Each structure stands twice: as structure tokens, then as C-alpha cells.
Amino acid sequence: MLKGKTAVVTGGSRGIGKAIALKLAQEGADVAILYAGNEAAAQETCSLIGQSGVTAKAYRCDVADDRQTKETVDAILADFGGIDILVNNAGVVRDGLILSMKEEDFDTVVNTNLKGAFHMIKHTYRHFMKKRSGRIINITSVSGVTGNAGQANYSSAKAGLIGLTKSTAKELAARNVTCNAIAPGFIDTDMTAALADKVREAAVEAIPLKRMGTPGDIAALAAFLAGDEAGYLTGEVIKMDGGLCM
Ligand code: NDP
């Protein structure tokens, strides 16, 4: 149970982040979500979180922006009185072969998926140190573990996020703060809805469990990592991909 705890979920307005925010709320946590621009989705998630009887608030914040993340973390600390669980989930894709990949598309993906998590960890670091407890969960991808043609920017960012996870775990372990990463495979969200039908079919065919994952699959693991029972687990990267990359 997460009653009395406060969770922050970046990219909590839609997809995997939304499912994680709802699951943590069901477990009793108050939840702050960050979103990029989809105000309607963010407000809908907040009202769904509220149905669990906990406090919910949405903050518009581009995690790629250092100043915005600092101001948002400060606002959350003032509004909620503390942070116990940080889920770095916000992410974007800009797929393409390296040969034709624009530098801007490389930078956007790295700045959101990797630097965004760095900003959030940096600005909550002192709080976690003082608190001498906490959970940080980073949503990476199997692309960051295996690499993926057409995703040089994304797999670089997600591989970097694994390095950030392990470094954070080592720096904060003495303060009883754990940091782990979840590496999802193909999960049914807006991000993968953009894939061509043929690509989706080929993906499902390659997955031993013969289905795409659901945001709820990832949320269940995130809730475990956020809970007391995961207290001896840190620096780990857990793939949840239906067996795709075993
Ligand atoms: P979605 O595209 O469905 O949702 C993305 C979320 O991130 C939205 O809430 C969006 O906010 C938010 N977001 C995007 N950019 C920013 C930003 N700069 N600052 C703050 N928030 C931002 O993605 P998924 O739910 O599919 O993916 C969630 C995470 O899981 C990502 O990190 C992704 O890389 C990872 N992942 C997903 C997989 C999949 O198959 N779906 C597989 C492996 C990993 P808004 O609603 O305002 O746009």
C-alpha cells in the first residue's frame, strides 16, 4: 500500500504514464502528473485519479527544459509537501534511418527521454537525500537494450537512461533511495498506434506471448517497484516485453 505517499509521474496524461498514475492512486498514493501540452487528457487523468479518493494535480511542464522542471518540482513540493516516488516516463519518438535523421530529431528525442529524466532526478535529488527514502523508476525500452534499426536517436536515449538509472542507484543507495528501470517491449498506446499495420502485425508475430503489452502490464510492475516489498532491488533493468528480447 502507498497510502500517505506522493508520486510524480512524467507523461502521466496518456498511455503508460496514465496507467501508472492510476495504479499508484489505486494503491493509495497522491499523484502529481506532468504533461507536455495535452491539457484535456491531463485533466481527464486527474479526475480518474481522484476517483481513488487521493489528491491529483496536473502540471504542464516540458521535461526537456531544465528551468521548467525545477519550477515544477518546487511547485509539487509546495503543493504536496514531499515526493516519495518519481516515475520518469515522458517520452517521444522521431523514427528514421541514421542517413536521413535530422539533427533536430536526434536532439528532441535525447532531450525528452534522457535529459528529461536527468532534470527530474537532479531537482528531486536533495529532497530524496534528506528524506533518506524514495523510489525512482525510469521507463526505458527494449530498444535501449538491443538497439533498433530506424531508432538510433531513441535507442541512444533509452540506453543512456539505463546508464543514468545505474549511476543514480549507486549515488543514492546510501540514502535508502532505489532507482530501477522498466524496459517495455511493444505496448498498445498512442505511440505504437502510429505504426503501420504491417509493422504491428510483424511485431506481434515476433513476440513469444503473441500479443502486445497493455499499459496496465507496465503499471503493475511500476507499482511493485514503488512499494515497500521492492526495497532490496536497485540498479536493475527489468524487461517486460512478452518474451521478445529474452
Ligand atoms: P504516449 O505517446 O502514449 O504518451 C507520451 C506521454 O509523454 C504523454 O503524456 C505526453 O504528454 C508526455 N510527453 C511527451 N513529451 C513530453 C515532454 N517534453 N515533457 C513532458 N511530457 C511529455 O507514450 P507511451 O505511453 O507509449 O510511452 C510512455 C513511455 O514508455 C515513453 O518513455 C516511451 O518511450 C516508453 N516506451 C513505450 C513503449 C510502447 O510500446 N508504447 C515501448 C517501450 C518504451 P501530452 O499528453 O501532453 O502530449
Short mmCIF file of C-alpha atoms and ligand atoms in Angstrom, two decimals:
data_model
loop_
_atom_site.label_atom_id
_atom_site.label_comp_id
_atom_site.label_asym_id
_atom_site.label_seq_id
_atom_site.Cartn_x
_atom_site.Cartn_y
_atom_site.Cartn_z
CA MET A 1 0.00 0.00 0.00
CA LEU A 2 1.17 3.50 -0.85
CA LYS A 3 -1.17 5.43 1.42
CA GLY A 4 0.31 8.74 2.55
CA LYS A 5 2.94 8.74 -0.22
CA THR A 6 3.23 11.19 -3.09
CA ALA A 7 4.09 10.00 -6.58
CA VAL A 8 5.21 12.14 -9.52
CA VAL A 9 4.65 10.67 -12.97
CA THR A 10 6.02 12.47 -16.03
CA GLY A 11 3.98 11.92 -19.17
CA GLY A 12 1.09 10.94 -16.93
CA SER A 13 -1.62 12.29 -19.22
CA ARG A 14 -1.71 9.36 -21.64
CA GLY A 15 -0.60 5.78 -22.31
CA ILE A 16 1.78 4.04 -19.95
CA GLY A 17 2.20 7.07 -17.67
CA LYS A 18 -1.55 7.39 -17.25
CA ALA A 19 -1.86 3.71 -16.33
CA ILE A 20 0.98 4.05 -13.81
CA ALA A 21 -0.60 7.17 -12.28
CA LEU A 22 -3.96 5.39 -11.91
CA LYS A 23 -2.39 2.26 -10.44
CA LEU A 24 -0.34 4.19 -7.87
CA ALA A 25 -3.50 6.11 -6.93
CA GLN A 26 -5.41 2.83 -6.52
CA GLU A 27 -2.64 1.77 -4.13
CA GLY A 28 -3.32 4.93 -2.11
CA ALA A 29 -0.70 7.43 -3.33
CA ASP A 30 -1.42 11.08 -4.05
CA VAL A 31 -0.29 11.72 -7.61
CA ALA A 32 1.17 14.67 -9.50
CA ILE A 33 1.34 14.23 -13.24
CA LEU A 34 3.42 16.19 -15.74
CA TYR A 35 2.34 16.57 -19.34
CA ALA A 36 3.64 18.37 -22.43
CA GLY A 37 0.56 20.05 -23.88
CA ASN A 38 -2.49 17.79 -23.89
CA GLU A 39 -4.46 19.64 -21.24
CA ALA A 40 -7.71 17.72 -21.83
CA ALA A 41 -6.03 14.33 -21.41
CA ALA A 42 -4.20 15.55 -18.29
CA GLN A 43 -7.42 16.79 -16.68
CA GLU A 44 -9.21 13.54 -17.54
CA THR A 45 -6.42 11.52 -15.92
CA CYS A 46 -6.63 13.75 -12.83
CA SER A 47 -10.36 13.19 -12.47
CA LEU A 48 -9.87 9.42 -12.85
CA ILE A 49 -7.12 9.52 -10.19
CA GLY A 50 -9.50 11.46 -7.95
CA GLN A 51 -11.96 8.54 -8.08
CA SER A 52 -9.49 6.65 -5.85
CA GLY A 53 -10.04 9.27 -3.14
CA VAL A 54 -6.49 10.65 -3.34
CA THR A 55 -5.18 14.06 -4.36
CA ALA A 56 -4.29 14.59 -8.01
CA LYS A 57 -2.84 17.57 -9.80
CA ALA A 58 -1.53 18.09 -13.33
CA TYR A 59 1.41 20.33 -14.20
CA ARG A 60 2.21 21.43 -17.72
CA CYS A 61 5.98 21.03 -18.00
CA ASP A 62 8.37 20.25 -20.82
CA VAL A 63 10.79 17.88 -19.10
CA ALA A 64 13.45 18.75 -21.68
CA ASP A 65 13.57 22.24 -20.17
CA ASP A 66 15.73 22.48 -17.05
CA ARG A 67 14.11 25.65 -15.71
CA GLN A 68 10.55 24.36 -16.18
CA THR A 69 11.35 21.09 -14.40
CA LYS A 70 12.91 22.93 -11.45
CA GLU A 71 9.89 25.23 -11.11
CA THR A 72 7.51 22.27 -11.40
CA VAL A 73 9.34 20.17 -8.80
CA ASP A 74 9.31 23.18 -6.45
CA ALA A 75 5.57 23.65 -7.05
CA ILE A 76 4.87 19.95 -6.37
CA LEU A 77 6.90 20.05 -3.14
CA ALA A 78 4.90 23.10 -2.04
CA ASP A 79 1.54 21.61 -3.07
CA PHE A 80 2.04 18.05 -1.79
CA GLY A 81 4.61 18.58 0.98
CA GLY A 82 7.06 15.98 -0.36
CA ILE A 83 7.83 13.40 -3.04
CA ASP A 84 8.25 9.67 -2.33
CA ILE A 85 8.07 8.16 -5.80
CA LEU A 86 9.37 9.61 -9.08
CA VAL A 87 8.44 7.90 -12.34
CA ASN A 88 10.33 9.24 -15.37
CA ASN A 89 8.05 8.10 -18.16
CA ALA A 90 7.72 11.06 -20.56
CA GLY A 91 8.97 10.11 -23.98
CA VAL A 92 8.71 10.77 -27.71
CA VAL A 93 9.84 9.07 -30.90
CA ARG A 94 11.12 10.56 -34.17
CA ASP A 95 11.99 7.42 -36.10
CA GLY A 96 14.14 7.30 -39.24
CA LEU A 97 17.31 5.80 -40.63
CA ILE A 98 20.55 7.47 -39.49
CA LEU A 99 21.32 8.50 -43.06
CA SER A 100 18.29 10.76 -43.20
CA MET A 101 17.82 11.55 -39.50
CA LYS A 102 17.72 15.28 -38.84
CA GLU A 103 19.91 16.52 -36.03
CA GLU A 104 16.85 18.22 -34.57
CA ASP A 105 15.05 14.87 -34.35
CA PHE A 106 18.04 13.30 -32.62
CA ASP A 107 18.19 16.15 -30.12
CA THR A 108 14.44 16.22 -29.39
CA VAL A 109 14.37 12.52 -28.57
CA VAL A 110 17.51 12.62 -26.40
CA ASN A 111 16.43 15.83 -24.66
CA THR A 112 13.00 14.46 -23.78
CA ASN A 113 13.69 10.80 -22.99
CA LEU A 114 17.12 11.10 -21.37
CA LYS A 115 17.77 14.68 -20.33
CA GLY A 116 14.18 14.98 -19.09
CA ALA A 117 14.82 12.19 -16.58
CA PHE A 118 18.16 13.78 -15.63
CA HIS A 119 16.42 17.10 -14.91
CA MET A 120 13.76 15.45 -12.77
CA ILE A 121 16.30 13.41 -10.79
CA LYS A 122 18.58 16.42 -10.35
CA HIS A 123 15.81 18.63 -8.98
CA THR A 124 14.41 15.97 -6.60
CA TYR A 125 17.87 14.69 -5.54
CA ARG A 126 18.34 16.91 -2.49
CA HIS A 127 14.80 16.16 -1.31
CA PHE A 128 15.35 12.39 -1.60
CA MET A 129 18.73 12.69 0.17
CA LYS A 130 17.21 14.50 3.11
CA LYS A 131 14.25 12.14 3.25
CA ARG A 132 16.52 9.07 3.35
CA SER A 133 13.98 7.04 1.41
CA GLY A 134 12.44 7.05 -2.03
CA ARG A 135 11.79 5.27 -5.25
CA ILE A 136 12.88 6.37 -8.71
CA ILE A 137 11.56 4.40 -11.68
CA ASN A 138 12.72 5.17 -15.22
CA ILE A 139 10.81 3.93 -18.24
CA THR A 140 13.40 2.90 -20.81
CA SER A 141 12.74 0.48 -23.69
CA VAL A 142 13.99 -2.80 -25.12
CA SER A 143 15.28 -0.54 -27.95
CA GLY A 144 17.78 0.79 -25.44
CA VAL A 145 18.91 -2.73 -24.58
CA THR A 146 19.17 -4.26 -28.06
CA GLY A 147 19.30 -1.23 -30.40
CA ASN A 148 16.77 -0.92 -33.22
CA ALA A 149 17.09 -0.02 -36.90
CA GLY A 150 15.32 3.28 -37.51
CA GLN A 151 15.57 4.33 -33.87
CA ALA A 152 19.19 5.47 -33.41
CA ASN A 153 18.03 8.56 -31.53
CA TYR A 154 15.53 6.68 -29.36
CA SER A 155 17.72 3.68 -28.57
CA SER A 156 20.64 6.01 -27.74
CA ALA A 157 18.42 7.95 -25.36
CA LYS A 158 16.99 4.80 -23.79
CA ALA A 159 20.43 3.18 -23.43
CA GLY A 160 21.59 6.41 -21.80
CA LEU A 161 18.64 6.19 -19.44
CA ILE A 162 19.90 2.77 -18.32
CA GLY A 163 23.29 4.36 -17.50
CA LEU A 164 21.51 7.15 -15.65
CA THR A 165 19.47 4.56 -13.71
CA LYS A 166 22.55 2.67 -12.53
CA SER A 167 24.50 5.84 -11.67
CA THR A 168 21.55 7.22 -9.71
CA ALA A 169 21.13 3.88 -7.94
CA LYS A 170 24.80 3.95 -6.89
CA GLU A 171 24.74 7.60 -5.78
CA LEU A 172 21.57 7.35 -3.72
CA ALA A 173 21.78 3.82 -2.33
CA ALA A 174 23.40 5.01 0.89
CA ARG A 175 20.34 7.23 1.40
CA ASN A 176 17.96 4.29 1.03
CA VAL A 177 16.67 5.57 -2.33
CA THR A 178 16.30 2.93 -5.03
CA CYS A 179 16.41 3.55 -8.76
CA ASN A 180 15.32 0.96 -11.30
CA ALA A 181 14.31 0.90 -14.94
CA ILE A 182 11.49 -0.85 -16.74
CA ALA A 183 12.17 -1.73 -20.38
CA PRO A 184 8.84 -2.32 -22.12
CA GLY A 185 8.55 -4.07 -25.47
CA PHE A 186 5.58 -3.24 -27.73
CA ILE A 187 2.83 -1.66 -25.64
CA ASP A 188 -0.55 -0.64 -27.03
CA THR A 189 -0.58 3.19 -26.73
CA ASP A 190 -0.80 6.26 -29.00
CA MET A 191 2.95 5.87 -29.61
CA THR A 192 2.58 2.43 -31.21
CA ALA A 193 -0.81 3.24 -32.80
CA ALA A 194 1.19 5.38 -35.19
CA LEU A 195 2.95 2.25 -36.55
CA ALA A 196 1.81 0.81 -39.88
CA ASP A 197 -0.49 -2.25 -39.55
CA LYS A 198 2.17 -4.43 -41.20
CA VAL A 199 4.79 -3.39 -38.64
CA ARG A 200 2.40 -4.08 -35.76
CA GLU A 201 1.47 -7.50 -37.15
CA ALA A 202 5.14 -8.42 -37.61
CA ALA A 203 5.86 -7.26 -34.06
CA VAL A 204 3.09 -9.40 -32.55
CA GLU A 205 4.28 -12.38 -34.61
CA ALA A 206 7.78 -11.98 -33.12
CA ILE A 207 6.53 -11.79 -29.52
CA PRO A 208 6.52 -15.25 -27.86
CA LEU A 209 3.36 -14.36 -25.86
CA LYS A 210 1.71 -13.34 -29.19
CA ARG A 211 0.22 -10.08 -28.04
CA MET A 212 1.21 -6.50 -27.48
CA GLY A 213 1.52 -5.48 -23.85
CA THR A 214 -1.00 -3.18 -22.20
CA PRO A 215 -0.19 -0.03 -20.23
CA GLY A 216 -1.64 -1.92 -17.24
CA ASP A 217 1.06 -4.62 -17.57
CA ILE A 218 3.75 -1.95 -17.09
CA ALA A 219 1.80 -0.18 -14.34
CA ALA A 220 1.65 -3.38 -12.26
CA LEU A 221 5.44 -3.65 -12.32
CA ALA A 222 5.87 0.06 -11.56
CA ALA A 223 3.58 -0.31 -8.53
CA PHE A 224 5.67 -3.22 -7.28
CA LEU A 225 8.90 -1.23 -7.71
CA ALA A 226 7.30 1.72 -5.89
CA GLY A 227 6.24 -0.39 -2.92
CA ASP A 228 7.93 -1.49 0.30
CA GLU A 229 8.45 -5.04 -0.96
CA ALA A 230 10.92 -3.84 -3.61
CA GLY A 231 13.20 -2.22 -1.03
CA TYR A 232 16.17 -4.50 -1.77
CA LEU A 233 16.02 -4.02 -5.56
CA THR A 234 18.09 -1.23 -7.11
CA GLY A 235 20.05 -0.50 -10.29
CA GLU A 236 18.03 -3.14 -12.13
CA VAL A 237 16.61 -3.03 -15.67
CA ILE A 238 13.53 -5.21 -15.97
CA LYS A 239 12.34 -6.07 -19.46
CA MET A 240 8.60 -6.50 -19.83
CA ASP A 241 8.12 -7.48 -23.44
CA GLY A 242 6.19 -10.74 -23.70
CA GLY A 243 9.49 -12.57 -24.12
CA LEU A 244 10.57 -10.58 -27.21
CA CYS A 245 14.15 -9.99 -26.11
CA MET A 246 14.88 -12.98 -23.88
P1 NDP B 1 2.45 8.22 -25.41
O1 NDP B 1 2.88 8.86 -26.69
O2 NDP B 1 1.15 7.49 -25.38
O3 NDP B 1 2.43 9.32 -24.23
C1 NDP B 1 3.54 10.14 -24.07
C2 NDP B 1 3.38 10.93 -22.79
O4 NDP B 1 4.58 11.72 -22.60
C3 NDP B 1 2.24 11.92 -22.82
O5 NDP B 1 1.70 12.01 -21.53
C4 NDP B 1 2.92 13.23 -23.21
O6 NDP B 1 2.22 14.40 -22.79
C5 NDP B 1 4.22 13.08 -22.47
N1 NDP B 1 5.32 13.89 -23.00
C6 NDP B 1 5.86 13.85 -24.24
N2 NDP B 1 6.85 14.74 -24.36
C7 NDP B 1 6.94 15.37 -23.17
C8 NDP B 1 7.74 16.43 -22.66
N3 NDP B 1 8.69 17.01 -23.40
N4 NDP B 1 7.54 16.84 -21.38
C9 NDP B 1 6.59 16.27 -20.61
N5 NDP B 1 5.80 15.27 -21.03
C10 NDP B 1 5.96 14.83 -22.30
O7 NDP B 1 3.65 7.27 -25.00
P2 NDP B 1 3.66 5.83 -24.29
O8 NDP B 1 2.72 5.81 -23.16
O9 NDP B 1 3.60 4.80 -25.33
O10 NDP B 1 5.16 5.80 -23.73
C11 NDP B 1 5.49 6.16 -22.40
C12 NDP B 1 6.96 5.85 -22.16
O11 NDP B 1 7.17 4.46 -22.38
C13 NDP B 1 7.91 6.60 -23.09
O12 NDP B 1 9.08 6.93 -22.40
C14 NDP B 1 8.22 5.55 -24.14
O13 NDP B 1 9.45 5.79 -24.76
C15 NDP B 1 8.22 4.29 -23.32
N6 NDP B 1 8.02 3.07 -24.07
C16 NDP B 1 6.86 2.88 -24.78
C17 NDP B 1 6.68 1.72 -25.50
C18 NDP B 1 5.44 1.43 -26.29
O14 NDP B 1 5.42 0.41 -27.00
N7 NDP B 1 4.40 2.25 -26.22
C19 NDP B 1 7.74 0.68 -25.53
C20 NDP B 1 8.89 0.99 -24.76
C21 NDP B 1 9.01 2.14 -24.05
P3 NDP B 1 0.99 15.02 -23.67
O15 NDP B 1 -0.20 14.11 -23.42
O16 NDP B 1 0.79 16.38 -23.11
O17 NDP B 1 1.43 15.02 -25.09
#
